[in-house]
Amino acid sequence: MKAAVIVFPGSNREHDVARALTASMGSPPRLVWHGEAELGAADLIVLPGGFAYGDYLRAGAIAARSPVMREVAARAARGVPVLGICNGFQVLTEAGLLPGALLPNATLKFSCKFVHLRVETGQSLFTAGYAAGQVIRVPIAHHDGNYFADADTLNRIEDKGHVAFRYCGEDGALTPSSNPNGSARSIAGVFNATKTVLGLMPHPENAIDPLAGGTDGKPFFDGLIKALS
Amino acid sequence: MTASVKASPAASIAPETATAHGLTADEYTRILSILGRPPSITELGIFSVMWSEHCSYKSSKKWLKTLPTKAPWVICGPGENAGVIDIGDGLAAIFKIESHNHPSFIEPFQGAATGVGGILRDVFTMGARPIANLNALRFGSPQNPRTRHLVAGVVAGIGFYGNCVGVPTVGGECNFHPAYDGNCLVNAMTVGLAPVNRIFYSSAAGIGNPVVYVGAKTGRDGIHGATMASAEFDEASEAKRPTVQVGDPFTEKLLIEACLELMATDAIVAIQDMGAAGLTSSSVEMAGKGGLGLELELDRVPLRETGMTPYEIMLSESQERMLMVLRPEREAQARAIFDKYELDFAVVGRLIEGGRLVVKQDSTVAADMPIQPMVLQSPEYDRPWTASPTRPPVDSAQLPLIETADALETLMGCPDLASKRWIWEQYDHLVRGETVQTPGGDAAVVRIPGTKKALALVTDCTPRYCLADPATGGAQAVVETWRNLTAVGARPLAITDNLNFGNPERPEIMGQLVGCIAGMRQACLALDYPVVSGNVSLYNETQGKAILPTPVIGGVGLIDDLAAAMSLAFKAEGESIILLGETRGWLGASLYLREVCGREDGAPPPIDLAAERRNGDAVRAMIVERLISACHDVSDGGTLVAIAEMALAGGFGADIAVPEGVEPHAWLFGEDQARYLVSCREPAPILKRARDAGVAAAVIGRIGGDSLTVSSSRPISLKALRARHEGWFPSFMTAS
């Protein structure tokens, strides 16, 4: 299988996710500079974390309008799985490939720490490595991760099972204190209507190693690669 | 060419203009003799920044020369952009610490942000991929209304820059003291990795080779900070511009990637970042080190603003810029890389014979000056100094008896010892995925990619010791970093230093500088722990009130096998707690004395360098041989504070027994040096090992429960202690 990681100017976790994919795939993904003419064959497209174009305008806003995103959107429309992590999630919402928006954290501060996530469904390419209700520990590192959508949208994505992950306590309970950024209904990650596009703020790619960050993110990539193979 | 400079109207410089540039009458005379004529305004500006304290180290050079800088593993010591050490397997660690104190006090967010940007450039200029940032911060009293504003701005600024460029901020320190009310300290450190055979230096070579400017455009920011306001320039409006530069981490990120991509080729002859004094110091340093001349055509410099004079272009401190000398045949290849990243790339000059710096604009020569005399005849002062008065020790028996539990709770919630989580959670400390030990431990541990090895990194200084006894304080700052690196299982290899002091023209301040360097020297020699890079920041003084002498030390050590890396957290119930090193109960200049007794007097704990080495080497061997389960150096707040930190980190309480025949508060809170706390299941082998090595050792307690119990004092619940420890910073920052 072939994976492509899109590198925008200002991306900074492309190597982190590439390493996670390599560990699960056995071969490295292709890093595609945003200006390259050809995306090439890809069974999976990843938009990594970072600060594309510095995020000076609004997180993900410029990257979402870059030429390479037209091709990503076209592939997504054809059903090619697209994963956006952190800045990638922001880009996907700005590009209209996922519902909602990411506002500045309720604390108005950048926040880097480990959080607990409740896996809302195991029935997707991206969460196949987990069971529904499972609690995992992975880090966040963002300034604008406060998921927002209007009530109708939130009701719809909940009804259709399009919430992938929620912030929770160690025991899986959803409480205000376990919601690190003020996200609506503690939402940490959402799917598109076909569950072939996922955006999430936390970084499973920084939790694939017992020495650095633990291994709760490893099943994310193992499950995804297995489901795609 | 000289004639055209002479003929320019700017050549008639009034002596007051020299004074306004911070040059003394003697220094101005020296300029006249070097040039053989009065300088043009551009030349005067160039001399003034090259001979500024910041660039020339004129007050400190005499003493800096005494510091040990060599060891078999040192590849490059002070004098380059950063220090370089060999860490094996064909890799080098490249690192430096640098201050951005004054700008951060004026504009904390941008001041701190550009401090991070500047130190990053010093490191990747040498070919290193930056892998970690640290920062050492000092602020005024928490009661000072300005302090919270400075803390919020500095921390946000550091995070803004470091987070965006994708370099994890893994460690640092933060203290508060009223002596910093008028001058906060922001010292930023970057550590990078490079192959030993691909390190880039700044010495220019090759007559005729192109001098290339890359990165961001040049604007009027940061021109000549304090000496800018001068009527002769007729720039009254310009003088009101903020002298603090504005950082653009996005451009820096692109610059890092573009430079490293270019460095993978053999196109670069020499490279230097444009930091303090911008285009001036980068061109003078490159040409000066190569013994060549350099001609600059300022019409080719990418500018952000119109109508900039040669003076402004040469002195601008706009950020995110680099100057390189390229092999001429590689120019197109290099240009293509910078085009890819949409960064400016301009050939702005070439290397010339004759050793002169020639600066032209519109075919007019704005400066034509000999480089070597400017560098070699830069002023060096042997400023008068007086030794700090010796303080008597504090007699612990005369201190009031305070309930142990109360004292511990006070200490764990005091500004200097309270958890700094509020700060480091605003820094991305995990990006790159190699952070093995996050902030909050003795030292950060960052894996070397693709290996089982890691670098241990730390910054430290105890300014109250430096004030009380500069030589002891200088030595202590060095040994504390050495102990912190040891406590995570690393072999300490080298340091970078950031010497922050007041006005060196005052003999008592100069005495602090001289004393601290003398102490540092002794410690570096005794521990085979050389200085490979550093920075001096003087004149940290407001209305005659100086900061505490603050020689911040950044230490770098190597862990050969990460599997044996150690942390301070208690690991299991029932294990024994052993105190290694001798305890006399030294309370002079301690935090207990200041925070609990309200006194700041007394001599600081003495440093026994032989004991430091002996005890540290013994502890490191125990870690490497996996005889112990936790390790923590004993420093601020003494033994009981160290135990409390281990307990909170692990979530286990402990029972501690104060030995017979000691003053309990002195034993519990004394800050005697060369000590470590370790935990283990089986104490006998540890005690034997210690005895054989000549290291004092005793079992002082046992891990267990959910509180700390110390002899007869009331038990201290971990929950309450954690609330104190974690609560101070957030409540300080949110108080209205």
PDB file of C-alpha atoms in Angstrom, chain B residues 588-735:
ATOM      1  CA  GLY B 588      22.719  29.857  55.123  1.00  0.00           C
ATOM      2  CA  ALA B 589      21.219  31.422  51.980  1.00  0.00           C
ATOM      3  CA  SER B 590      18.735  28.532  51.829  1.00  0.00           C
ATOM      4  CA  LEU B 591      15.157  28.634  50.643  1.00  0.00           C
ATOM      5  CA  TYR B 592      14.049  27.514  54.113  1.00  0.00           C
ATOM      6  CA  LEU B 593      15.707  30.586  55.576  1.00  0.00           C
ATOM      7  CA  ARG B 594      14.093  32.871  52.999  1.00  0.00           C
ATOM      8  CA  GLU B 595      10.620  31.375  52.656  1.00  0.00           C
ATOM      9  CA  VAL B 596      10.044  30.071  56.171  1.00  0.00           C
ATOM     10  CA  CYS B 597      12.178  32.343  58.361  1.00  0.00           C
ATOM     11  CA  GLY B 598      11.997  35.468  56.197  1.00  0.00           C
ATOM     12  CA  ARG B 599      15.770  35.979  56.048  1.00  0.00           C
ATOM     13  CA  GLU B 600      18.132  36.089  53.097  1.00  0.00           C
ATOM     14  CA  ASP B 601      21.448  36.222  54.932  1.00  0.00           C
ATOM     15  CA  GLY B 602      24.221  33.754  55.569  1.00  0.00           C
ATOM     16  CA  ALA B 603      26.979  32.043  53.657  1.00  0.00           C
ATOM     17  CA  PRO B 604      25.845  29.576  51.005  1.00  0.00           C
ATOM     18  CA  PRO B 605      26.650  25.876  51.338  1.00  0.00           C
ATOM     19  CA  PRO B 606      30.293  25.203  50.530  1.00  0.00           C
ATOM     20  CA  ILE B 607      31.212  23.228  47.437  1.00  0.00           C
ATOM     21  CA  ASP B 608      33.521  20.236  47.765  1.00  0.00           C
ATOM     22  CA  LEU B 609      34.388  19.446  44.171  1.00  0.00           C
ATOM     23  CA  ALA B 610      36.121  16.170  45.019  1.00  0.00           C
ATOM     24  CA  ALA B 611      32.998  15.013  46.854  1.00  0.00           C
ATOM     25  CA  GLU B 612      30.815  16.132  43.947  1.00  0.00           C
ATOM     26  CA  ARG B 613      32.804  14.017  41.555  1.00  0.00           C
ATOM     27  CA  ARG B 614      33.054  11.020  43.868  1.00  0.00           C
ATOM     28  CA  ASN B 615      29.386  11.009  44.811  1.00  0.00           C
ATOM     29  CA  GLY B 616      28.143  11.695  41.303  1.00  0.00           C
ATOM     30  CA  ASP B 617      30.296   9.015  39.720  1.00  0.00           C
ATOM     31  CA  ALA B 618      29.067   6.509  42.308  1.00  0.00           C
ATOM     32  CA  VAL B 619      25.417   7.394  41.674  1.00  0.00           C
ATOM     33  CA  ARG B 620      25.814   7.207  37.904  1.00  0.00           C
ATOM     34  CA  ALA B 621      27.368   3.743  38.215  1.00  0.00           C
ATOM     35  CA  MET B 622      24.402   2.615  40.327  1.00  0.00           C
ATOM     36  CA  ILE B 623      22.017   3.891  37.649  1.00  0.00           C
ATOM     37  CA  VAL B 624      23.878   2.318  34.761  1.00  0.00           C
ATOM     38  CA  GLU B 625      24.039  -0.996  36.625  1.00  0.00           C
ATOM     39  CA  ARG B 626      20.330  -0.682  37.416  1.00  0.00           C
ATOM     40  CA  LEU B 627      20.744  -0.986  41.159  1.00  0.00           C
ATOM     41  CA  ILE B 628      18.288   1.797  41.968  1.00  0.00           C
ATOM     42  CA  SER B 629      14.728   2.616  40.978  1.00  0.00           C
ATOM     43  CA  ALA B 630      14.650   6.416  41.368  1.00  0.00           C
ATOM     44  CA  CYS B 631      17.189   9.195  41.754  1.00  0.00           C
ATOM     45  CA  HIS B 632      16.971  12.911  42.492  1.00  0.00           C
ATOM     46  CA  ASP B 633      19.632  15.455  43.289  1.00  0.00           C
ATOM     47  CA  VAL B 634      19.140  17.385  46.505  1.00  0.00           C
ATOM     48  CA  SER B 635      19.170  21.127  45.905  1.00  0.00           C
ATOM     49  CA  ASP B 636      16.735  23.990  46.597  1.00  0.00           C
ATOM     50  CA  GLY B 637      14.772  23.291  49.777  1.00  0.00           C
ATOM     51  CA  GLY B 638      16.964  20.402  50.883  1.00  0.00           C
ATOM     52  CA  THR B 639      16.258  16.752  51.586  1.00  0.00           C
ATOM     53  CA  LEU B 640      12.590  16.879  52.508  1.00  0.00           C
ATOM     54  CA  VAL B 641      11.663  18.970  49.481  1.00  0.00           C
ATOM     55  CA  ALA B 642      13.513  16.496  47.273  1.00  0.00           C
ATOM     56  CA  ILE B 643      11.626  13.611  48.873  1.00  0.00           C
ATOM     57  CA  ALA B 644       8.326  15.446  48.405  1.00  0.00           C
ATOM     58  CA  GLU B 645       9.133  15.947  44.710  1.00  0.00           C
ATOM     59  CA  MET B 646       9.878  12.239  44.301  1.00  0.00           C
ATOM     60  CA  ALA B 647       6.676  11.363  46.150  1.00  0.00           C
ATOM     61  CA  LEU B 648       4.480  13.659  44.064  1.00  0.00           C
ATOM     62  CA  ALA B 649       6.042  12.439  40.813  1.00  0.00           C
ATOM     63  CA  GLY B 650       5.434   8.809  41.700  1.00  0.00           C
ATOM     64  CA  GLY B 651       2.196   9.119  43.624  1.00  0.00           C
ATOM     65  CA  PHE B 652       3.616   7.305  46.663  1.00  0.00           C
ATOM     66  CA  GLY B 653       4.077   8.667  50.160  1.00  0.00           C
ATOM     67  CA  ALA B 654       6.982   7.916  52.476  1.00  0.00           C
ATOM     68  CA  ASP B 655       7.975   7.552  56.118  1.00  0.00           C
ATOM     69  CA  ILE B 656      11.101   9.503  56.945  1.00  0.00           C
ATOM     70  CA  ALA B 657      13.136   9.160  60.120  1.00  0.00           C
ATOM     71  CA  VAL B 658      15.271  12.097  61.199  1.00  0.00           C
ATOM     72  CA  PRO B 659      18.514  10.746  62.642  1.00  0.00           C
ATOM     73  CA  GLU B 660      19.341  11.176  66.324  1.00  0.00           C
ATOM     74  CA  GLY B 661      21.488  14.083  67.393  1.00  0.00           C
ATOM     75  CA  VAL B 662      20.798  16.511  64.537  1.00  0.00           C
ATOM     76  CA  GLU B 663      18.804  19.705  64.363  1.00  0.00           C
ATOM     77  CA  PRO B 664      15.703  18.395  62.551  1.00  0.00           C
ATOM     78  CA  HIS B 665      15.003  21.491  60.430  1.00  0.00           C
ATOM     79  CA  ALA B 666      18.656  21.803  59.477  1.00  0.00           C
ATOM     80  CA  TRP B 667      18.814  18.150  58.491  1.00  0.00           C
ATOM     81  CA  LEU B 668      15.501  18.274  56.608  1.00  0.00           C
ATOM     82  CA  PHE B 669      15.900  21.600  54.818  1.00  0.00           C
ATOM     83  CA  GLY B 670      19.651  22.265  54.743  1.00  0.00           C
ATOM     84  CA  GLU B 671      21.047  22.681  51.245  1.00  0.00           C
ATOM     85  CA  ASP B 672      24.344  20.836  51.607  1.00  0.00           C
ATOM     86  CA  GLN B 673      25.738  20.040  48.182  1.00  0.00           C
ATOM     87  CA  ALA B 674      26.938  16.835  46.491  1.00  0.00           C
ATOM     88  CA  ARG B 675      23.894  14.872  47.643  1.00  0.00           C
ATOM     89  CA  TYR B 676      21.414  12.555  45.946  1.00  0.00           C
ATOM     90  CA  LEU B 677      18.360  10.650  47.064  1.00  0.00           C
ATOM     91  CA  VAL B 678      17.840   7.204  45.598  1.00  0.00           C
ATOM     92  CA  SER B 679      15.280   4.465  46.114  1.00  0.00           C
ATOM     93  CA  CYS B 680      15.805   0.739  45.881  1.00  0.00           C
ATOM     94  CA  ARG B 681      14.318  -2.563  46.967  1.00  0.00           C
ATOM     95  CA  GLU B 682      17.507  -3.885  48.518  1.00  0.00           C
ATOM     96  CA  PRO B 683      19.554  -1.255  50.395  1.00  0.00           C
ATOM     97  CA  ALA B 684      22.517  -3.362  51.509  1.00  0.00           C
ATOM     98  CA  PRO B 685      24.361  -3.496  48.152  1.00  0.00           C
ATOM     99  CA  ILE B 686      23.883   0.243  47.685  1.00  0.00           C
ATOM    100  CA  LEU B 687      25.233   1.015  51.136  1.00  0.00           C
ATOM    101  CA  LYS B 688      28.223  -1.225  50.500  1.00  0.00           C
ATOM    102  CA  ARG B 689      28.886   0.357  47.135  1.00  0.00           C
ATOM    103  CA  ALA B 690      28.737   3.787  48.720  1.00  0.00           C
ATOM    104  CA  ARG B 691      31.019   2.776  51.552  1.00  0.00           C
ATOM    105  CA  ASP B 692      33.552   1.328  49.120  1.00  0.00           C
ATOM    106  CA  ALA B 693      33.490   4.552  47.106  1.00  0.00           C
ATOM    107  CA  GLY B 694      33.906   6.704  50.205  1.00  0.00           C
ATOM    108  CA  VAL B 695      30.418   8.188  49.879  1.00  0.00           C
ATOM    109  CA  ALA B 696      28.352   8.835  53.004  1.00  0.00           C
ATOM    110  CA  ALA B 697      25.092   6.886  52.761  1.00  0.00           C
ATOM    111  CA  ALA B 698      22.190   6.092  55.043  1.00  0.00           C
ATOM    112  CA  VAL B 699      18.703   4.652  54.752  1.00  0.00           C
ATOM    113  CA  ILE B 700      16.455   7.493  55.842  1.00  0.00           C
ATOM    114  CA  GLY B 701      13.016   6.131  55.107  1.00  0.00           C
ATOM    115  CA  ARG B 702      10.657   3.881  53.258  1.00  0.00           C
ATOM    116  CA  ILE B 703       8.185   4.455  50.422  1.00  0.00           C
ATOM    117  CA  GLY B 704       4.518   3.861  51.169  1.00  0.00           C
ATOM    118  CA  GLY B 705       1.091   5.276  51.875  1.00  0.00           C
ATOM    119  CA  ASP B 706      -0.448   8.456  50.593  1.00  0.00           C
ATOM    120  CA  SER B 707       1.260  10.927  52.869  1.00  0.00           C
ATOM    121  CA  LEU B 708       4.691  11.991  54.029  1.00  0.00           C
ATOM    122  CA  THR B 709       5.424  11.233  57.651  1.00  0.00           C
ATOM    123  CA  VAL B 710       8.489  12.776  59.212  1.00  0.00           C
ATOM    124  CA  SER B 711       9.349  11.522  62.704  1.00  0.00           C
ATOM    125  CA  SER B 712       7.009  13.195  65.172  1.00  0.00           C
ATOM    126  CA  SER B 713       5.511  15.865  62.890  1.00  0.00           C
ATOM    127  CA  ARG B 714       1.934  15.578  61.667  1.00  0.00           C
ATOM    128  CA  PRO B 715       1.541  13.545  58.453  1.00  0.00           C
ATOM    129  CA  ILE B 716       1.394  15.602  55.273  1.00  0.00           C
ATOM    130  CA  SER B 717      -1.091  14.243  52.752  1.00  0.00           C
ATOM    131  CA  LEU B 718       0.185  14.067  49.186  1.00  0.00           C
ATOM    132  CA  LYS B 719      -3.139  15.395  48.024  1.00  0.00           C
ATOM    133  CA  ALA B 720      -2.756  18.586  50.040  1.00  0.00           C
ATOM    134  CA  LEU B 721       0.877  18.889  49.085  1.00  0.00           C
ATOM    135  CA  ARG B 722       0.042  18.468  45.399  1.00  0.00           C
ATOM    136  CA  ALA B 723      -2.649  21.117  45.632  1.00  0.00           C
ATOM    137  CA  ARG B 724      -0.105  23.539  47.082  1.00  0.00           C
ATOM    138  CA  HIS B 725       2.607  22.597  44.635  1.00  0.00           C
ATOM    139  CA  GLU B 726       0.464  22.649  41.494  1.00  0.00           C
ATOM    140  CA  GLY B 727      -1.817  25.429  42.638  1.00  0.00           C
ATOM    141  CA  TRP B 728       0.512  28.345  43.147  1.00  0.00           C
ATOM    142  CA  PHE B 729       1.309  29.169  39.526  1.00  0.00           C
ATOM    143  CA  PRO B 730      -2.213  28.993  38.059  1.00  0.00           C
ATOM    144  CA  SER B 731      -3.649  30.996  40.946  1.00  0.00           C
ATOM    145  CA  PHE B 732      -0.880  33.585  40.644  1.00  0.00           C
ATOM    146  CA  MET B 733      -1.544  33.982  36.930  1.00  0.00           C
ATOM    147  CA  THR B 734      -5.326  34.175  37.233  1.00  0.00           C
ATOM    148  CA  ALA B 735      -5.550  36.377  40.334  1.00  0.00           C
TER     149      ALA B 735
END
